[in-house]
Coordinates of C-alpha atoms and ligand atoms in Angstrom, one line a residue:
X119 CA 111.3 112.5 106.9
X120 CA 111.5 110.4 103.6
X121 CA 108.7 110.9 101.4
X122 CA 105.6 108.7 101.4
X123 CA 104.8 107.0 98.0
X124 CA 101.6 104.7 97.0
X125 CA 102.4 101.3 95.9
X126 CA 102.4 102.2 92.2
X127 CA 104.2 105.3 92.5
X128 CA 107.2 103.4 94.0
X129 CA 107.2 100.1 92.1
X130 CA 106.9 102.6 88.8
X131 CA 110.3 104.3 90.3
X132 CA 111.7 101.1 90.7
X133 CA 110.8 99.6 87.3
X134 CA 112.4 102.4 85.3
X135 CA 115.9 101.8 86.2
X136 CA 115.1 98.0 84.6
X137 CA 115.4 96.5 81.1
X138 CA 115.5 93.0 79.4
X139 CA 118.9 91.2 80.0
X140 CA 120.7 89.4 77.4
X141 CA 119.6 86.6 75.3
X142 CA 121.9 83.2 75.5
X143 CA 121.0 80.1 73.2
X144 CA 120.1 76.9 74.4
X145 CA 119.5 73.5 73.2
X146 CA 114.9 73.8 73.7
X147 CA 114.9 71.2 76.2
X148 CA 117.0 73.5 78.7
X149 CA 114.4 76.5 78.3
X150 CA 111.2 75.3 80.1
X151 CA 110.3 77.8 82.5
X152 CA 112.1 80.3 80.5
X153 CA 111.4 83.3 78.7
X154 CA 111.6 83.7 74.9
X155 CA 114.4 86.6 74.2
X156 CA 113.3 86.7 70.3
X157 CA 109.9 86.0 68.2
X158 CA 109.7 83.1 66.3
X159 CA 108.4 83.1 62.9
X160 CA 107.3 79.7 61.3
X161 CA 109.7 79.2 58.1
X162 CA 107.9 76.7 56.6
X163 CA 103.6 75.4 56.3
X164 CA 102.3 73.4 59.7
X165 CA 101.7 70.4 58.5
X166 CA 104.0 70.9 55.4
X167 CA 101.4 69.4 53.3
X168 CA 97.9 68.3 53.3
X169 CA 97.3 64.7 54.9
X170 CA 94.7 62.7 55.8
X171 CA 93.0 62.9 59.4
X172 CA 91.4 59.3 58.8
X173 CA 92.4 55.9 57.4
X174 CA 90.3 55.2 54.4
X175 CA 89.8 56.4 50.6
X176 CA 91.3 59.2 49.2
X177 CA 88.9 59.8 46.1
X178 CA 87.1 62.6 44.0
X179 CA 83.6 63.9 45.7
X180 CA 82.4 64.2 42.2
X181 CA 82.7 60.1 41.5
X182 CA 80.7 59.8 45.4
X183 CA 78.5 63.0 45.4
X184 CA 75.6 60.2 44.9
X185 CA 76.9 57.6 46.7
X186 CA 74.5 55.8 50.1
X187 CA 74.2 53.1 51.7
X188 CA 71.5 51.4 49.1
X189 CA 73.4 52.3 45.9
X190 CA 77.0 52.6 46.7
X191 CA 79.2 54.2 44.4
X192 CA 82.3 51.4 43.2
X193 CA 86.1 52.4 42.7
X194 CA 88.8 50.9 41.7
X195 CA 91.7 50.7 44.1
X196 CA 94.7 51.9 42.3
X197 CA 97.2 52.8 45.3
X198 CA 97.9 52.2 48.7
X199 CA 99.1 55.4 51.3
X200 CA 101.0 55.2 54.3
X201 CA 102.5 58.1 56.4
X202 CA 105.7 59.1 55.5
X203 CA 105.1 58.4 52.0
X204 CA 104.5 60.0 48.7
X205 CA 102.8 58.3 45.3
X206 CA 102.8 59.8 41.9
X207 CA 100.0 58.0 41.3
X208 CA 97.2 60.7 41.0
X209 CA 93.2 59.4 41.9
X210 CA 91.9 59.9 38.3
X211 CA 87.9 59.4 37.8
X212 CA 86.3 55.9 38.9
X213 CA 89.3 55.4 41.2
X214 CA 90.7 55.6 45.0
X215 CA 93.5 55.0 46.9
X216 CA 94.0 53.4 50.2
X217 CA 95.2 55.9 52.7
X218 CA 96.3 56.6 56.1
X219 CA 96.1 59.0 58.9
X220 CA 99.0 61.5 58.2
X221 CA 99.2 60.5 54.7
X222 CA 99.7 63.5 52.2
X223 CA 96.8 63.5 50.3
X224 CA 97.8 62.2 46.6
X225 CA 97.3 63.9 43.4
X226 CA 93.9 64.7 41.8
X227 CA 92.1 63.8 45.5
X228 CA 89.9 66.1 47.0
X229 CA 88.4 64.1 49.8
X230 CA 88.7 61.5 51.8
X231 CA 85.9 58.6 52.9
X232 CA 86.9 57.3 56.0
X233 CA 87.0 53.6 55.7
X234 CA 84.1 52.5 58.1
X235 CA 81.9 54.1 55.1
X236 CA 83.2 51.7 52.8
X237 CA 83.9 47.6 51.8
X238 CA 86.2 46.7 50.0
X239 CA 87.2 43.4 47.7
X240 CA 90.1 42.8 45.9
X241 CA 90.6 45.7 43.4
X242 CA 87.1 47.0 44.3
X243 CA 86.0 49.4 47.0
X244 CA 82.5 50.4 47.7
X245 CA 81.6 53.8 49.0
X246 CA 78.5 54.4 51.2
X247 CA 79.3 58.1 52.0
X248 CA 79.1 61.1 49.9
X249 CA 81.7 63.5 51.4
X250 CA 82.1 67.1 50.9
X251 CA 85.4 68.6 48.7
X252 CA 87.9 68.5 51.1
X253 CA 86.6 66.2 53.8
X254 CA 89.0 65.1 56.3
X255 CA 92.1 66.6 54.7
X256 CA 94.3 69.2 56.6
X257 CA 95.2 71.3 54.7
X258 CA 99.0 72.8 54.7
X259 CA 99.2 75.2 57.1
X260 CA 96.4 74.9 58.8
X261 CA 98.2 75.1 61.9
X262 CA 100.7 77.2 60.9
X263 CA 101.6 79.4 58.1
X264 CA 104.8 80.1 57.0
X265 CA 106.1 83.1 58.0
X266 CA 103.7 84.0 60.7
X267 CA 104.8 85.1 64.4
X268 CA 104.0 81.8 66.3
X269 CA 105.8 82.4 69.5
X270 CA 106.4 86.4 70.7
X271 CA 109.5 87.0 72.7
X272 CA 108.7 87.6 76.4
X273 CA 106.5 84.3 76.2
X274 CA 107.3 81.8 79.3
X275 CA 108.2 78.1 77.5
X276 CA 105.7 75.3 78.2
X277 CA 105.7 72.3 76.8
X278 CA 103.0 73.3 74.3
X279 CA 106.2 76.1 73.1
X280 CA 108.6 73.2 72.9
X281 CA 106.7 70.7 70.8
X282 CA 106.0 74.0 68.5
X283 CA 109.6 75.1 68.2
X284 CA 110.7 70.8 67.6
X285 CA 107.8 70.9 65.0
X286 CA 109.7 74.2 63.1
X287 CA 112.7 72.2 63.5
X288 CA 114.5 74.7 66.3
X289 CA 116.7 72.7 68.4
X290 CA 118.1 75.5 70.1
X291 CA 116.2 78.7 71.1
X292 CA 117.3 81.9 72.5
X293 CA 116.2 82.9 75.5
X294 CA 116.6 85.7 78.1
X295 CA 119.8 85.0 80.4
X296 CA 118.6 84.6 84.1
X297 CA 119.2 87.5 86.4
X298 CA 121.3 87.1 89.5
X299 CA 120.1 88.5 92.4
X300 CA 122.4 89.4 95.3
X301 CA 120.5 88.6 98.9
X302 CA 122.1 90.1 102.1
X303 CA 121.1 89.8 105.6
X304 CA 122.0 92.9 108.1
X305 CA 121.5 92.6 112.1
X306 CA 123.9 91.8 114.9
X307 CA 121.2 89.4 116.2
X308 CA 120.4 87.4 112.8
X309 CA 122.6 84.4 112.8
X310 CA 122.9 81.3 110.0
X311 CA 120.5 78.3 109.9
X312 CA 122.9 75.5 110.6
X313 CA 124.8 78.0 113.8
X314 CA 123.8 77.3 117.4
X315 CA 121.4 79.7 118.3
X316 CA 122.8 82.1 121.3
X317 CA 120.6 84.4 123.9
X318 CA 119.2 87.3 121.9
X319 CA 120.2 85.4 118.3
X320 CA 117.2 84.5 116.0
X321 CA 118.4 82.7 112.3
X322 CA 118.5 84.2 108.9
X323 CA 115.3 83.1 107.5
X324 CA 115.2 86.7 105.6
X325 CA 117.9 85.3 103.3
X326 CA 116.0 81.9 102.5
X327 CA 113.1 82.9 101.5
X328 CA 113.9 86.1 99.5
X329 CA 116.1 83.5 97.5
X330 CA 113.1 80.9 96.9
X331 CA 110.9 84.0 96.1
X332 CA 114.4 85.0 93.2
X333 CA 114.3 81.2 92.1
X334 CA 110.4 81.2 91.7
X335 CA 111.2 84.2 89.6
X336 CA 113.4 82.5 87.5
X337 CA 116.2 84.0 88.6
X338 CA 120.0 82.5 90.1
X339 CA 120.1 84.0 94.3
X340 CA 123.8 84.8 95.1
X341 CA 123.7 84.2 98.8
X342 CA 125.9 86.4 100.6
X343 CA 125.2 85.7 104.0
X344 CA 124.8 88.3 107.3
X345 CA 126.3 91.8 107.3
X346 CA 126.8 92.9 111.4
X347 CA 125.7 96.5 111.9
X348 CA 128.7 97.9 111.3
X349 CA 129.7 100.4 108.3
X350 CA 132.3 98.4 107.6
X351 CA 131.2 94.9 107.5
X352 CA 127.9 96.4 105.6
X353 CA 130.8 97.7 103.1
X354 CA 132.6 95.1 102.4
X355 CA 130.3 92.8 101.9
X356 CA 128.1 95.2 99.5
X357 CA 131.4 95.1 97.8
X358 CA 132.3 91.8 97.3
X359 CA 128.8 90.8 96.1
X360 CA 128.9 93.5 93.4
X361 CA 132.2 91.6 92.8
X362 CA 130.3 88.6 91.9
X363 CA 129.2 90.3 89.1
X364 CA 125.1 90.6 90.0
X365 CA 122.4 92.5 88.1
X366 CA 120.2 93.5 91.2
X367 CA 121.5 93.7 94.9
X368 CA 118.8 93.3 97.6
X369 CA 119.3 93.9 101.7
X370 CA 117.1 93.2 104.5
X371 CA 117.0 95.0 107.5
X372 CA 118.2 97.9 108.5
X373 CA 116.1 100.7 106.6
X374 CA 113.7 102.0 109.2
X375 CA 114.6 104.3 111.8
X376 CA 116.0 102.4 115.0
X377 CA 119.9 103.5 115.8
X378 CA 121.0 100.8 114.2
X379 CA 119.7 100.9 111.1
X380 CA 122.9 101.8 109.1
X381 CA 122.3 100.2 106.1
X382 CA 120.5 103.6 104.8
X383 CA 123.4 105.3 105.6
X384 CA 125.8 102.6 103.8
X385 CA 123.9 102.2 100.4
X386 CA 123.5 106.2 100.5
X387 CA 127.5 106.7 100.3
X388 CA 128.0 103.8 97.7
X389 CA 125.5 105.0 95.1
X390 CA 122.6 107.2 95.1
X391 CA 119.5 106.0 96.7
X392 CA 116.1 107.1 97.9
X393 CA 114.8 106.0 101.0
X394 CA 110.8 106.3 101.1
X395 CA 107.9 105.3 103.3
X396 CA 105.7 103.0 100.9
X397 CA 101.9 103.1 101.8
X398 CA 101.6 99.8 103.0
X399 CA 101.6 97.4 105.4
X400 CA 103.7 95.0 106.0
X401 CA 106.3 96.8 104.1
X402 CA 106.6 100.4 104.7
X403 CA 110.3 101.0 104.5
X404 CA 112.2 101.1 101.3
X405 CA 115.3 101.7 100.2
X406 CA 115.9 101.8 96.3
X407 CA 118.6 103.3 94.4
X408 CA 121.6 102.2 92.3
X409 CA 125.3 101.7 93.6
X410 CA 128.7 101.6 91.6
X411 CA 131.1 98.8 91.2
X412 CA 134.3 100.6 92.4
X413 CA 136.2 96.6 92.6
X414 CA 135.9 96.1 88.9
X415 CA 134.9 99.5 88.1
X416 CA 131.8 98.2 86.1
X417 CA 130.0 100.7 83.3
X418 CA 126.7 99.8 84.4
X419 CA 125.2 100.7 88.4
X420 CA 123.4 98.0 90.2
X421 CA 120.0 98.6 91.1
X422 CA 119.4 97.9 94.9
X423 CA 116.4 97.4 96.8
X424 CA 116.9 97.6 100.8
X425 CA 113.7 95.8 102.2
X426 CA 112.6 95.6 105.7
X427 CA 113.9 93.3 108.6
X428 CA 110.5 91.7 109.2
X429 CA 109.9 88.2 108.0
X430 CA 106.7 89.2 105.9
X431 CA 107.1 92.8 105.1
X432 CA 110.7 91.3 103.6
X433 CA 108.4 89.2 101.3
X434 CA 105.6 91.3 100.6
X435 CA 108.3 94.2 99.4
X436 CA 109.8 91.1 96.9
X437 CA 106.5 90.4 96.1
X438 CA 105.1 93.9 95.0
X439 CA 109.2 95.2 94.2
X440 CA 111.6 92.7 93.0
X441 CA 109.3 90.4 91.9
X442 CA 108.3 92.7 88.7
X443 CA 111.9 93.9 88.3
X444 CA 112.5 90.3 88.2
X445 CA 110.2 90.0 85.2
X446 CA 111.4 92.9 84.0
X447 CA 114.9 92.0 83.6
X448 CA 113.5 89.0 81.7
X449 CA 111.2 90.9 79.6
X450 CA 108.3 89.3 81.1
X451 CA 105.3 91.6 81.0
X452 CA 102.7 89.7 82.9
X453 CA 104.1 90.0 86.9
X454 CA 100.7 90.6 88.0
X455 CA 99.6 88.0 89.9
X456 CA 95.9 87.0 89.2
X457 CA 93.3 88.2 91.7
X458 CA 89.4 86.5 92.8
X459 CA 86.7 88.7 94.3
X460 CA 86.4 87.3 97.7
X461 CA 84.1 88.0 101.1
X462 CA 86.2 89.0 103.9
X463 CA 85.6 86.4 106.4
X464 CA 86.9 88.1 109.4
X465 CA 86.7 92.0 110.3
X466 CA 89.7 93.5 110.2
X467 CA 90.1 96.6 112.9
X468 CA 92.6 99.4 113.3
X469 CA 92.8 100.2 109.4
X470 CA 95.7 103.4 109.2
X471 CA 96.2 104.7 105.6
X472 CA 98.1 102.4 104.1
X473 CA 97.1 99.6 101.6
X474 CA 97.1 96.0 104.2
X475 CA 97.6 93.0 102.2
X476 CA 96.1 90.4 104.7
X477 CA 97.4 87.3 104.6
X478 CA 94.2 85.0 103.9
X479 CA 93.3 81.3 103.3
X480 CA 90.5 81.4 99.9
X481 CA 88.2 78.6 99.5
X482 CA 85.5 78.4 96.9
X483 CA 82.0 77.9 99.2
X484 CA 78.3 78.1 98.7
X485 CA 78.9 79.6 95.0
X486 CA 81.7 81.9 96.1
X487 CA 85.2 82.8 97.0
X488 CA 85.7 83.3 100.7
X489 CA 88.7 84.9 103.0
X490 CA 89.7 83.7 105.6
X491 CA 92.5 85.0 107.8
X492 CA 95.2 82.6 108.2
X493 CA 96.7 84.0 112.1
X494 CA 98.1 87.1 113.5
X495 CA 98.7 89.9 111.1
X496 CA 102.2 91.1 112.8
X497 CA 105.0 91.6 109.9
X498 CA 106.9 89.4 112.2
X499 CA 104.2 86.2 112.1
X500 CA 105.4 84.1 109.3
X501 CA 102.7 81.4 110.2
X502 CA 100.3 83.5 108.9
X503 CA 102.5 84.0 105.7
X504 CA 102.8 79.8 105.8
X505 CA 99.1 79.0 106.0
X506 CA 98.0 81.6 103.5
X507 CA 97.2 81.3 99.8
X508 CA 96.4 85.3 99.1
X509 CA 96.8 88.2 100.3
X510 CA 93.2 90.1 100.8
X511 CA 93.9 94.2 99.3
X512 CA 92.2 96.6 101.9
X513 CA 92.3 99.7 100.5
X514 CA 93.9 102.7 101.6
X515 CA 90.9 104.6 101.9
X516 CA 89.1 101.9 104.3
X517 CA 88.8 103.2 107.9
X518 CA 88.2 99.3 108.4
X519 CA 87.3 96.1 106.9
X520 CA 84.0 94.3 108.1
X521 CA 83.5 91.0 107.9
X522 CA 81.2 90.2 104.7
X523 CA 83.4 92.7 102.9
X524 CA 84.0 92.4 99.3
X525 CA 87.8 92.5 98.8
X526 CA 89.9 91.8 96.0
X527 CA 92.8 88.6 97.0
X528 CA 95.6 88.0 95.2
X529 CA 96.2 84.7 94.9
X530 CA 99.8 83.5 95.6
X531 CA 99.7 80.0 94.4
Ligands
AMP161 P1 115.4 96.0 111.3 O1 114.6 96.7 110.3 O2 116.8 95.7 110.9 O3 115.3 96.6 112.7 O4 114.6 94.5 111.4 C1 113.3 94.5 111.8 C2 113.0 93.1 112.4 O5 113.3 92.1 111.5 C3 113.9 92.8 113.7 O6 113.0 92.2 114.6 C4 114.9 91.9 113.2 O7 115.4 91.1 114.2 C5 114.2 91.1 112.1 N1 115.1 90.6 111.1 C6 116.0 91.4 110.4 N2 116.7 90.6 109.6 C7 116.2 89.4 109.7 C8 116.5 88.1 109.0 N3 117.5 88.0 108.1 N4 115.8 87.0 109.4 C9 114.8 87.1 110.3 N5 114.5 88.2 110.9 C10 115.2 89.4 110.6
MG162 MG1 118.5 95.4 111.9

């Protein structure tokens, strides 16, 4: 009897053989959605030198400290600002100079009096306002300072990242290459989507959407299509995936105990593997191990994960398995997904000692988060699976789950 792991136990197992892949450089625009392979450190002040936030005066407080709307204080204008330009012209006592919003602030300034505070004629301006030293200026590196970290390496790029790395001047980045992910299908009865569908056949959906989960992951599925249940077929087509060059192999099917479940017995004389009983549910078979290359004779074993046959349990073992390896491999730390507390809207009976992660619908009402179950809970009902947004944690420790219970759901989207 394979040994019986909790959920941490096995996904800590798993994570161990796992490590951040190589970093490849890109032009910034081609890493959104990616993950940072190195820190960036600003080389230079953000802005690069103080500038105005308003259009209007730059002038010394000292000459306006007194300065109101009944006895305004009168400068002469001895300069005009615009951004993207520098003067020499420093404000010297009894003077100002015109300036605009991203100006750099000119010599001798110290404040700025936006110009709704002010009139001007000819020559002449006249100041209602008595700002502060330093009043709307930004200083230089207010945003950034030079030689600070400003974006860590494991970071996923957004948007905000790229404007940050186009401000530093970066127009190529180096980020973490994606994994690829080898995805096959085992069963004499599992047939491909676009095949006519004989007696006894059902279609490969296993294969689908273990690749969406890899994409979502941000890593490239290599499809490899249906192994029969046959030590040979299983063979060679373990084989010519590890061809392909992959840096994770997953199987479905064939790990739990029915006669023909040979893919145990396959993976077990290509590498060395584990086979365990996970406590939970959907999901409780797993293979995990690594398996040599013997077609190019590779340095390196490729980690494989068999999962289960069952539409869900296949997806729930990505989801609490590959899915952090995933993120592993692309030296992503933050794989957990984030959770509500919810009320269990529906009881949930026959509770064994595994963990259940029900597949639940949560809507914010009356002032809280509330579960609802989404269908049959079967590890063969992928409706359920379709109409859900979480998955409700029951605890291994719960003889059953009331309804009105307090649960923690993670949420999926
Ligand atoms: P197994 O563990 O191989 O006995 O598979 C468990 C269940 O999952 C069986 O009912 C299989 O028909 C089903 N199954 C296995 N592989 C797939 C697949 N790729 N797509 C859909 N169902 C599958
Ligand atoms: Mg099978």
């Amino acid at each position: 009897m394979e040994p019986m792991l909790s959920v941490e136990d096995a996904l800590e197992r798993v994570l161990s053989v796992f490590s951040p892949l190589e970093p490849e450089r890109v032009p910034i625009l081609e890493s959104v959605d990616r993950v940072l392979a190195k820190d960036v450190y600003a080389d230079m002040d953000i802005p690069p030198h103080a500038n105005s936030s308003m259009d209007g005066y730059a002038v010394l407080a000292a000459d306006t400290a007194r300065a109101s709307r009944e006895s305004p204080a009168r400068l002469r204008i001895v300069g005009e600002l615009a951004a993207g330009y520098v003067t020499e012209t420093p404000v010297t006592p009894g003077t100002a100079i015109r300036i605009m919003t991203g100006a750099p602030i000119p010599p001798g300034a110290d404040a700025v009096v936006k110009v709704e505070d002010t009139v001007s004629q000819g020559e002449w301006v006249d100041v209602f306002a008595a700002p502060p030293v330093g009043q709307y200026i930004r200083p230089a590196g207010e945003d950034v300072r030079q030689g600070s970290l400003v974006l860590p390496r494991g970071v996923l790029v957004r948007p905000q990242e790229i404007g940050m790395l186009a401000t530093l001047g970066r127009a190529e980045v180096a980020i973490v290459r994606r994994p690829r992910v080898a995805i096959l299908a085992t069963g004499d009865e599992v047939v491909e989507i676009e095949a006519p569908l004989a007696p006894g056949k059902i279609r490969n959906a296993n294969s689908y959407s273990n690749a969406a989960q890899v994409i979502m992951c941000g890593g490239i599925p290599i499809m490899l299509g249906i192994a029969r249940d046959r030590i040979e077929d299983l063979t060679e087509k373990i084989r010519m995936g590890l061809a392909q060059g992959v840096d994770l192999f997953l199987t479905s099917g064939g790990v739990s105990v029915g006669d023909f479940d040979i893919v145990k017995n396959v993976l077990a004389t290509e590498g060395e593997i584990h086979f365990w009983r996970v406590r939970m549910k959907p999901g409780k078979p797993l293979a995990f191990g690594q398996i040599d290359d013997p077609t190019t004779g590779s340095k390196r074993p490729v980690p494989v994960l068999g999962l289960p046959g069952n539409p869900v349990s296949v997806m729930l073992s990505f989801e609490m398995f590959v899915r952090p390896a995933i993120f592993e491999m692309l030296g992503r730390t933050d794989w957990p997904r984030p959770r509500v507390e919810a009320a269990l809207m529906d009881e949930i009976p026959h509770k064994d000692n595994r963990r259940h992660y029900v597949r639940v619908r949560v809507e914010e009402q009356a002032g809280e988060y509330r579960a609802f179950l989404t269908g049959g809970q079967g590890s063969g009902i992928l409706s359920s699976m379709v109409k859900a947004n979480g998955l409700a944690i029951i605890p291994e420790d719960w003889t059953h789950a009331p309804a009105g219970a307090r649960v923690s759901v993670l949420l999926l989207d």
